[in-house]
XYZ file of N, CA and C in Angstrom:
246
model
N -14.356 -2.575 11.874
C -13.800 -2.323 11.028
C -13.466 -1.752 10.290
N -11.978 -1.200 9.955
C -11.814 -0.498 8.982
C -10.629 -0.528 7.901
N -10.543 -0.563 7.185
C -9.765 -0.918 5.730
C -9.448 -0.050 4.758
N -8.411 0.039 4.133
C -8.483 0.749 3.332
C -8.031 0.131 1.520
N -8.151 0.757 0.680
C -8.447 0.356 -1.040
C -6.998 0.596 -1.075
N -6.275 -0.065 -1.969
C -5.129 0.729 -2.282
C -4.964 -0.090 -4.008
N -4.184 0.810 -4.633
C -3.974 0.351 -5.777
C -2.631 0.370 -5.942
N -1.980 -0.267 -7.272
C -0.313 -0.671 -7.197
C -0.053 0.820 -8.199
N 0.907 1.297 -8.462
C 1.589 2.170 -8.607
C 2.849 1.996 -10.161
N 3.311 0.553 -9.744
C 3.940 0.279 -10.885
C 3.669 -0.803 -11.872
N 3.563 -1.091 -13.058
C 3.017 -2.266 -13.918
C 3.755 -3.276 -13.816
N 3.566 -4.932 -13.813
C 4.332 -5.615 -13.794
C 3.486 -6.778 -14.938
N 5.158 -6.497 -16.101
C 4.537 -7.385 -16.900
C 2.905 -7.783 -17.709
N 2.341 -6.262 -17.832
C 1.045 -5.811 -18.587
C -0.098 -6.524 -18.248
N -0.349 -6.789 -16.659
C -0.975 -7.069 -15.815
C -1.520 -5.673 -15.206
N -3.208 -6.156 -15.353
C -3.851 -5.190 -15.062
C -4.977 -5.829 -13.783
N -4.063 -5.919 -12.864
C -4.700 -6.262 -11.736
C -5.006 -5.305 -10.490
N -4.944 -4.041 -10.830
C -5.210 -3.022 -9.815
C -5.895 -2.194 -9.901
N -6.223 -1.898 -8.541
C -8.017 -1.195 -8.296
C -7.458 0.554 -8.976
N -8.676 1.286 -9.509
C -8.550 2.363 -10.089
C -10.234 2.767 -9.320
N -9.990 4.352 -9.255
C -11.513 5.014 -9.215
C -11.384 5.489 -7.837
N -12.488 6.214 -7.712
C -12.405 7.225 -6.615
C -12.145 6.789 -4.672
N -12.601 5.748 -4.950
C -12.431 4.621 -3.724
C -11.217 4.361 -3.362
N -10.574 4.496 -3.755
C -9.095 3.851 -3.678
C -8.021 5.048 -2.635
N -7.827 4.288 -1.693
C -7.540 5.682 -0.498
C -5.869 5.699 -0.633
N -5.330 4.788 -0.980
C -3.520 5.035 -1.341
C -2.845 4.323 -2.466
N -2.143 4.579 -2.977
C -1.758 3.800 -4.114
C -0.340 3.589 -3.032
N 0.462 1.829 -3.694
C 1.677 1.774 -3.131
C 2.524 0.802 -4.478
N 3.916 0.701 -4.369
C 4.546 -0.134 -5.715
C 3.926 -1.650 -5.246
N 4.038 -2.402 -6.863
C 3.101 -3.513 -6.650
C 4.107 -4.736 -7.042
N 4.948 -3.856 -7.493
C 6.157 -5.037 -7.618
C 7.566 -4.616 -7.269
N 8.621 -6.145 -7.461
C 10.057 -5.669 -6.509
C 10.439 -6.724 -7.117
N 11.793 -6.242 -6.843
C 12.699 -7.852 -7.173
C 13.736 -8.167 -6.095
N 13.602 -9.515 -6.209
C 13.831 -10.529 -5.056
C 14.834 -11.139 -5.141
N 16.080 -11.885 -4.438
C 16.677 -12.865 -4.701
C 15.939 -14.182 -4.984
N 16.550 -15.200 -5.666
C 16.289 -16.319 -5.675
C 17.617 -17.056 -5.671
N 17.790 -18.090 -5.868
C 18.634 -18.958 -6.693
C 19.171 -18.746 -7.734
N 20.445 -18.342 -7.917
C 20.932 -18.307 -8.862
C 20.595 -16.144 -9.561
N 20.241 -15.333 -9.008
C 20.055 -13.887 -9.368
C 18.695 -13.819 -8.634
N 17.910 -12.853 -9.568
C 17.351 -12.155 -9.038
C 15.628 -12.556 -10.202
N 14.552 -11.859 -9.327
C 13.439 -12.097 -10.155
C 12.594 -10.783 -9.397
N 11.327 -10.420 -10.288
C 10.458 -9.887 -10.556
C 9.005 -10.308 -9.775
N 8.491 -10.164 -8.097
C 7.304 -10.488 -7.922
C 6.296 -9.406 -7.953
N 5.356 -9.811 -8.530
C 3.981 -8.767 -8.355
C 2.888 -9.319 -7.626
N 1.965 -8.551 -7.370
C 0.778 -8.593 -7.060
C 0.502 -7.964 -5.820
N -1.041 -8.189 -5.355
C -1.381 -7.004 -4.754
C -1.234 -7.093 -3.097
N -0.463 -8.463 -3.254
C -0.175 -9.199 -1.659
C 1.050 -7.872 -1.238
N 1.657 -7.638 -2.406
C 3.568 -7.120 -2.219
C 3.142 -5.973 -2.028
N 1.931 -5.165 -2.582
C 1.438 -3.628 -2.453
C 1.156 -3.715 -1.031
N 0.743 -4.639 -0.430
C -0.216 -4.647 1.076
C 1.337 -4.470 2.040
N 1.969 -4.703 1.763
C 2.849 -4.963 2.882
C 3.529 -2.736 2.841
N 3.236 -2.817 1.991
C 3.856 -1.082 1.713
C 2.906 -0.154 2.449
N 0.960 -0.780 2.285
C 0.346 -0.137 2.862
C 0.545 -0.206 3.882
N 0.731 -1.442 4.842
C 0.855 -1.636 5.888
C 1.698 -1.066 7.006
N 3.508 -0.624 6.040
C 4.321 0.087 6.579
C 3.331 1.395 6.850
N 2.780 2.474 5.726
C 2.246 3.967 6.092
C 1.353 4.156 7.373
N 0.415 2.743 7.197
C -0.245 2.477 8.699
C 0.739 2.691 10.031
N 1.359 1.727 10.295
C 2.571 1.540 11.289
C 3.528 3.048 11.549
N 3.646 3.689 10.374
C 3.977 5.065 10.657
C 3.580 5.993 11.139
N 2.505 6.091 11.160
C 1.332 6.985 11.428
C 0.811 6.595 12.571
N 1.190 5.326 13.082
C 0.653 5.198 14.408
C 1.944 4.914 15.156
N 3.046 4.943 14.946
C 4.102 5.289 15.715
C 4.906 6.996 16.112
N 3.941 7.634 14.948
C 4.125 9.039 15.405
C 2.930 9.175 16.370
N 1.600 9.123 15.846
C 0.924 9.322 16.858
C 0.250 7.922 17.492
N 0.966 7.375 18.379
C 0.570 5.998 19.455
C -1.129 6.293 19.811
N -1.828 6.848 20.071
C -2.906 7.343 21.044
C -3.940 7.145 20.209
N -3.882 6.895 18.729
C -4.457 7.294 17.768
C -5.486 5.781 17.845
N -6.997 5.823 17.632
C -7.642 4.341 17.298
C -7.445 4.181 15.494
N -7.539 2.702 15.449
C -7.015 2.260 13.887
C -8.091 2.782 12.885
N -9.528 3.461 13.365
C -10.344 4.004 12.553
C -9.603 5.700 12.314
N -9.113 6.068 13.559
C -8.093 7.554 12.883
C -6.801 7.443 12.309
N -5.945 6.391 12.338
C -5.248 5.743 11.338
C -5.318 6.168 10.265
N -6.575 5.260 10.048
C -7.100 5.181 8.526
C -7.667 6.312 7.831
N -8.383 7.150 8.857
C -8.899 8.650 8.768
C -7.689 9.639 8.145
N -6.614 9.104 8.560
C -5.522 9.829 8.700
C -5.295 9.790 6.757
N -4.543 8.789 6.851
C -4.285 8.421 5.761
C -5.282 8.362 4.638
N -6.230 8.343 4.802
C -7.160 8.664 3.516
C -7.615 10.513 3.501
N -7.030 10.953 4.264
C -7.361 12.760 4.246
C -5.889 12.739 4.041
N -4.829 12.964 4.138
C -3.382 13.157 3.858
C -2.494 12.317 2.520
N -3.228 11.320 1.656
C -2.943 11.020 0.614
C -3.448 11.555 -0.583
N -2.474 11.892 -1.478
C -2.850 12.585 -2.596
C -2.523 11.977 -3.709
N -3.305 12.242 -5.073
C -2.698 11.747 -6.246
C -2.059 12.539 -6.972
């Protein structure tokens, strides 16, 4: 089973809930605006980041459909830049 460690790229209400360090494979937005009755609000959390990371994996798989899950994870890990 392969997994990716990810970190946030945007602060949210001074929350310090992101991962950091050499073990992080990729970073993704941590917060976004969404519509709610009467307007907008900011949503924050690693659950929000996971959608972006999943999207990266889906784009890699779309470009290279024969890749295994391990190969997709390897490609993300080796091509992500600080």
